[in-house]
Coordinates of C-alpha atoms in Angstrom, one line a residue:
X214 CA 2.5 -77.7 28.7
X215 CA -0.2 -76.7 26.3
X216 CA -2.0 -74.6 28.9
X217 CA 0.8 -72.1 29.6
X218 CA 1.2 -71.7 25.8
X219 CA -2.5 -70.8 25.5
X220 CA -2.2 -68.4 28.4
X221 CA 0.8 -66.7 26.7
X222 CA -1.2 -66.4 23.4
X223 CA -4.2 -64.9 25.1
X224 CA -2.0 -62.5 27.0
X225 CA -0.3 -61.4 23.8
X226 CA -3.6 -60.9 22.0
X227 CA -5.0 -58.9 25.0
X228 CA -2.0 -56.6 25.1
X229 CA -2.3 -56.0 21.4
X230 CA -6.0 -55.2 21.7
X231 CA -5.3 -52.8 24.6
X232 CA -2.6 -51.1 22.6
X233 CA -5.0 -50.6 19.7
X234 CA -7.8 -49.2 21.9
X235 CA -5.3 -46.9 23.7
X236 CA -4.0 -45.6 20.3
X237 CA -7.6 -45.1 19.1
X238 CA -8.4 -43.1 22.2
X239 CA -5.4 -41.0 21.9
X240 CA -6.1 -40.2 18.2
X241 CA -9.7 -39.4 19.0
X242 CA -8.6 -36.8 21.6
X243 CA -6.2 -35.1 19.1
X244 CA -8.4 -34.8 16.1
X245 CA -11.8 -33.5 15.6
X246 CA -14.8 -35.5 14.3
X247 CA -17.0 -34.3 11.5
X248 CA -20.8 -34.8 11.5
X249 CA -22.6 -34.6 8.1
X250 CA -26.4 -34.5 8.1
X251 CA -29.5 -33.1 6.4
X252 CA -32.0 -31.1 8.4
X253 CA -35.8 -31.0 8.0
X254 CA -35.5 -28.2 5.4
X255 CA -33.1 -30.2 3.2
X256 CA -30.1 -28.2 4.1
X257 CA -26.7 -29.9 4.4
X258 CA -25.2 -29.4 7.9
X259 CA -21.5 -30.0 8.5
X260 CA -20.3 -29.7 12.1
X261 CA -16.9 -30.5 13.7
X262 CA -16.1 -31.2 17.3
X263 CA -12.9 -29.1 16.9
X264 CA -13.6 -25.5 15.9
X265 CA -10.1 -25.2 14.5
X266 CA -10.6 -28.2 12.1
X267 CA -10.7 -27.0 8.5
X268 CA -14.0 -27.7 6.6
X269 CA -13.6 -27.8 2.8
X270 CA -16.5 -27.6 0.4
X271 CA -15.4 -28.4 -3.2
X272 CA -11.9 -27.6 -2.1
X273 CA -12.7 -24.2 -0.5
X274 CA -11.7 -23.8 3.1
X275 CA -14.9 -22.4 4.7
X276 CA -13.1 -20.9 7.7
X277 CA -10.6 -19.1 5.5
X278 CA -13.5 -17.8 3.4
X279 CA -15.2 -16.4 6.5
X280 CA -12.0 -14.6 7.5
X281 CA -11.7 -13.1 4.0
X282 CA -15.3 -11.9 4.1
X283 CA -14.8 -10.4 7.5
X284 CA -11.7 -8.5 6.2
X285 CA -13.7 -7.3 3.2
X286 CA -16.4 -6.0 5.5
X287 CA -13.8 -4.1 7.6
X288 CA -12.3 -2.6 4.5
X289 CA -15.8 -1.6 3.2
X290 CA -16.6 0.0 6.6
X291 CA -13.3 1.9 6.7
X292 CA -12.8 2.8 3.0
X293 CA -14.5 6.2 3.3
X294 CA -12.5 7.4 6.3
X295 CA -9.4 6.0 7.8
X296 CA -8.3 2.4 7.0
X297 CA -5.7 1.8 4.3
X298 CA -6.6 -1.6 2.6
X299 CA -3.1 -3.1 2.8
X300 CA -3.1 -2.8 6.6
X301 CA -6.1 -5.1 6.7
X302 CA -4.5 -7.9 4.7
X303 CA -2.4 -8.2 1.6
X304 CA -4.7 -10.9 0.0
X305 CA -7.8 -8.9 0.8
X306 CA -6.3 -5.7 -0.6
X307 CA -5.2 -7.5 -3.8
X308 CA -8.7 -8.9 -4.2
X309 CA -10.1 -5.4 -4.0
X310 CA -7.6 -4.2 -6.7
X311 CA -5.2 -2.4 -4.4
X312 CA -1.4 -2.5 -4.7
X313 CA 0.8 -3.0 -1.6
X314 CA 4.5 -2.5 -0.9
X315 CA 6.2 -4.6 1.8
X316 CA 9.8 -4.9 0.7
X317 CA 11.1 -1.4 1.3
X318 CA 12.1 0.7 4.4
X319 CA 13.5 -1.3 7.3
X320 CA 12.4 -1.2 10.9
X321 CA 8.6 -0.7 10.6
X322 CA 7.1 -3.8 9.0
X323 CA 3.6 -2.4 8.4
X324 CA 2.6 -2.6 4.7
X325 CA 2.2 0.4 2.5
X326 CA -0.8 1.1 0.2
X327 CA -0.5 2.7 -3.2
X328 CA -2.2 6.1 -3.2
X329 CA -1.0 7.6 -6.5
X330 CA 1.2 7.2 -9.6
X331 CA 2.9 10.0 -11.5
X332 CA 3.8 8.8 -14.9
X333 CA 5.5 10.0 -18.0
X334 CA 2.8 8.3 -20.0
X335 CA 2.0 11.1 -22.4
X336 CA -1.3 11.9 -20.7
X337 CA -1.7 15.3 -19.1
X338 CA -3.2 14.4 -15.8
X339 CA -1.1 16.0 -13.1
X340 CA -1.0 19.6 -14.5
X341 CA -1.0 23.1 -13.0
X342 CA -4.5 23.8 -14.5
X343 CA -5.8 20.7 -12.8
X344 CA -4.4 21.7 -9.4
X345 CA -7.7 20.8 -7.7
X346 CA -6.9 17.1 -8.3
X347 CA -4.6 17.2 -5.2
X348 CA -7.5 18.1 -2.9
X349 CA -10.7 16.8 -4.5
X350 CA -12.3 13.4 -4.4
X351 CA -11.6 12.4 -8.0
X352 CA -10.2 9.0 -8.7
X353 CA -7.8 8.4 -11.7
X354 CA -6.8 5.2 -13.4
X355 CA -6.1 1.8 -11.9
X356 CA -3.6 0.6 -9.3
X357 CA -2.1 -2.0 -11.6
X358 CA -0.1 -0.8 -14.6
X359 CA 2.1 2.2 -15.2
X360 CA -0.2 5.0 -16.0
X361 CA -1.3 8.0 -13.9
X362 CA -3.3 6.9 -10.9
X363 CA -5.0 8.3 -7.8
X364 CA -6.8 5.8 -5.5
X365 CA -8.9 5.7 -2.4
X366 CA -5.8 5.6 -0.2
X367 CA -5.5 9.3 -1.0
X368 CA -8.4 9.9 1.4
X369 CA -7.3 7.6 4.2
X370 CA -5.7 8.9 7.4
X371 CA -1.9 9.0 6.7
X372 CA 1.2 9.3 8.8
X373 CA 4.0 8.1 6.5
X374 CA 4.9 8.8 2.8
X375 CA 7.0 6.6 0.5
X376 CA 7.9 7.6 -3.0
X377 CA 9.2 4.7 -5.2
X378 CA 10.4 4.9 -8.8
X379 CA 10.2 2.1 -11.3
X380 CA 14.1 2.0 -11.5
X381 CA 14.3 1.0 -7.8
X382 CA 15.2 4.4 -6.2
X383 CA 13.0 5.5 -3.3
X384 CA 12.7 8.0 -0.5
X385 CA 10.5 7.9 2.7
X386 CA 9.1 10.6 4.9
X387 CA 7.9 8.9 8.1
X388 CA 5.8 10.6 10.7
X389 CA 5.3 13.5 8.2
X390 CA 1.5 13.7 8.6
X391 CA -0.5 13.6 11.8
X392 CA -3.2 11.0 10.7
X393 CA -4.4 13.4 7.9
X394 CA -5.6 12.5 4.5
X395 CA -3.7 13.8 1.5
X396 CA -6.8 15.6 0.1
X397 CA -7.3 17.6 3.3
X398 CA -3.6 18.3 3.6
X399 CA -3.4 20.0 0.2
X400 CA -6.7 21.7 0.7
X401 CA -5.1 23.5 3.6
X402 CA -2.0 24.8 1.7
X403 CA -2.2 27.8 -0.7
X404 CA -1.4 27.3 -4.4
X405 CA 1.4 28.3 -4.7
X406 CA 2.6 28.6 -1.2
X407 CA 4.8 31.6 -0.5
X408 CA 5.4 31.7 3.3
X409 CA 5.1 29.3 6.2
X410 CA 4.9 26.4 3.7
X411 CA 5.0 22.8 5.0
X412 CA 8.0 20.6 4.2
X413 CA 9.1 17.2 5.4
X414 CA 12.6 15.8 5.9
X415 CA 13.5 12.5 4.5
X416 CA 13.9 9.7 7.1
X417 CA 15.2 6.9 4.8
X418 CA 16.3 6.8 1.2
X419 CA 17.9 4.9 -1.6
X420 CA 18.7 7.4 -4.3
X421 CA 21.7 8.2 -6.5
X422 CA 23.5 11.5 -6.1
X423 CA 22.5 14.4 -8.3
X424 CA 24.7 17.5 -8.4
X425 CA 21.7 19.7 -9.0
X426 CA 19.6 18.5 -6.1
X427 CA 19.6 21.1 -3.3
X428 CA 18.3 18.8 -0.5
X429 CA 16.0 15.8 0.0
X430 CA 13.1 17.6 1.7
X431 CA 9.7 17.4 0.1
X432 CA 7.8 20.7 -0.2
X433 CA 4.0 21.3 -0.6
X434 CA 2.8 23.6 -3.4
X435 CA 6.2 25.4 -3.5
X436 CA 6.7 28.6 -5.4
X437 CA 9.5 29.2 -7.8
X438 CA 12.5 30.8 -6.0
X439 CA 14.0 31.9 -9.3
X440 CA 14.0 35.8 -9.5
X441 CA 11.3 35.7 -12.3
X442 CA 9.2 33.2 -10.4
X443 CA 7.5 31.8 -13.5
X444 CA 7.5 28.1 -12.6
X445 CA 5.9 27.2 -9.3
X446 CA 4.2 23.9 -8.9
X447 CA 1.3 22.3 -7.0
X448 CA 1.4 19.1 -5.1
X449 CA 4.7 17.7 -3.9
X450 CA 7.9 19.3 -5.1
X451 CA 11.7 18.9 -4.5
X452 CA 14.4 21.5 -4.6
X453 CA 16.8 21.5 -7.6
X454 CA 18.9 24.2 -9.3
X455 CA 17.9 24.6 -13.0
X456 CA 19.4 27.8 -14.5
X457 CA 19.7 29.7 -11.2
X458 CA 21.0 28.9 -7.8
X459 CA 19.3 26.8 -5.1
X460 CA 16.7 26.5 -3.6
X461 CA 13.6 25.5 -5.6
X462 CA 14.8 27.0 -8.9
X463 CA 12.1 26.7 -11.5
X464 CA 10.6 23.9 -9.3
X465 CA 7.7 23.2 -11.6
X466 CA 10.2 22.4 -14.4
X467 CA 12.9 20.8 -12.3
X468 CA 11.5 19.1 -9.2
X469 CA 7.7 18.7 -9.5
X470 CA 5.6 15.6 -10.3
X471 CA 4.2 17.2 -13.4
X472 CA 2.6 20.5 -12.7
X473 CA 4.3 23.7 -13.9
X474 CA 2.4 27.0 -14.1
X475 CA 4.5 28.1 -17.1
X476 CA 3.0 25.2 -19.0
X477 CA -0.3 25.2 -17.3
X478 CA -2.1 22.5 -19.3
X479 CA 0.9 20.2 -19.9
X480 CA 2.3 17.6 -17.6
X481 CA 6.1 18.0 -17.4
X482 CA 8.4 15.1 -17.9
X483 CA 9.9 15.4 -14.4
X484 CA 9.7 12.9 -11.6
X485 CA 10.0 14.7 -8.3
X486 CA 13.0 13.6 -6.2
X487 CA 14.6 12.2 -9.3
X488 CA 14.5 15.5 -11.1
X489 CA 14.5 15.8 -14.9
X490 CA 16.1 13.5 -17.5
X491 CA 15.8 10.4 -15.3
X492 CA 15.7 6.9 -16.8
X493 CA 12.5 6.2 -14.8
X494 CA 9.1 6.4 -16.3
X495 CA 7.0 6.8 -13.2
X496 CA 7.1 7.4 -9.4
X497 CA 4.5 5.8 -7.1
X498 CA 3.4 7.3 -3.8
X499 CA 2.6 4.8 -1.0
X500 CA 1.1 5.7 2.3
X501 CA 0.4 4.1 5.7

């Protein structure tokens, strides 16, 4: 009777061993192996059998670092011409000091890149006497913060415009530009513009009603339609009534982003589509 018991024990051990070997083989096929060695030049070499297997050096994922570097190279190559940094990657854009917007405007999920900020910060940046700022290559301020700003996205090829205030109101103009930079756009429009002037219709918006707002179009370098015509503006402007009827009444004073020819060296406390006397302190312009 002892012999059958021994056979049963050996069979049980054999099955257990086979199960372990099978499990080891399966695990080996599902995970990569790492090889760590030193070459003849004293360099540390780390290789894996699975290219997708993460390799961490002091806690840093080398593959992720390679992807980040590749993104930075793409941004650097495209920064002088067409690529908006936030379209490359949000983390990469943030690393480079850019500000992105991804929460607003439904439908199209592509991120927006901050191009400019128009702020009631007490600094006379966006003025009539400095109208060239809309078309030149000058940079102003920093993307982070609440002061006046003009960044490199101003020079990238742009299709869509998004104006966002710090009180949550916003208005979008999609497909407004045909892959054109803002600098070249304003260089092509007279200051002020009297006839055949470009304007873009709003496509989406979240704004409170204003009895003095004539419409929600955005106008480029619009003249003052008041009979005395003393307050045209440069840059983007919106149509409001001020002390005369619509449209574009004293636009530099009522619907500009600061410039007013009547106060040539002073930035007006008016924030575009919000008009005057808004609770907002700045409006940001995002592009994509």
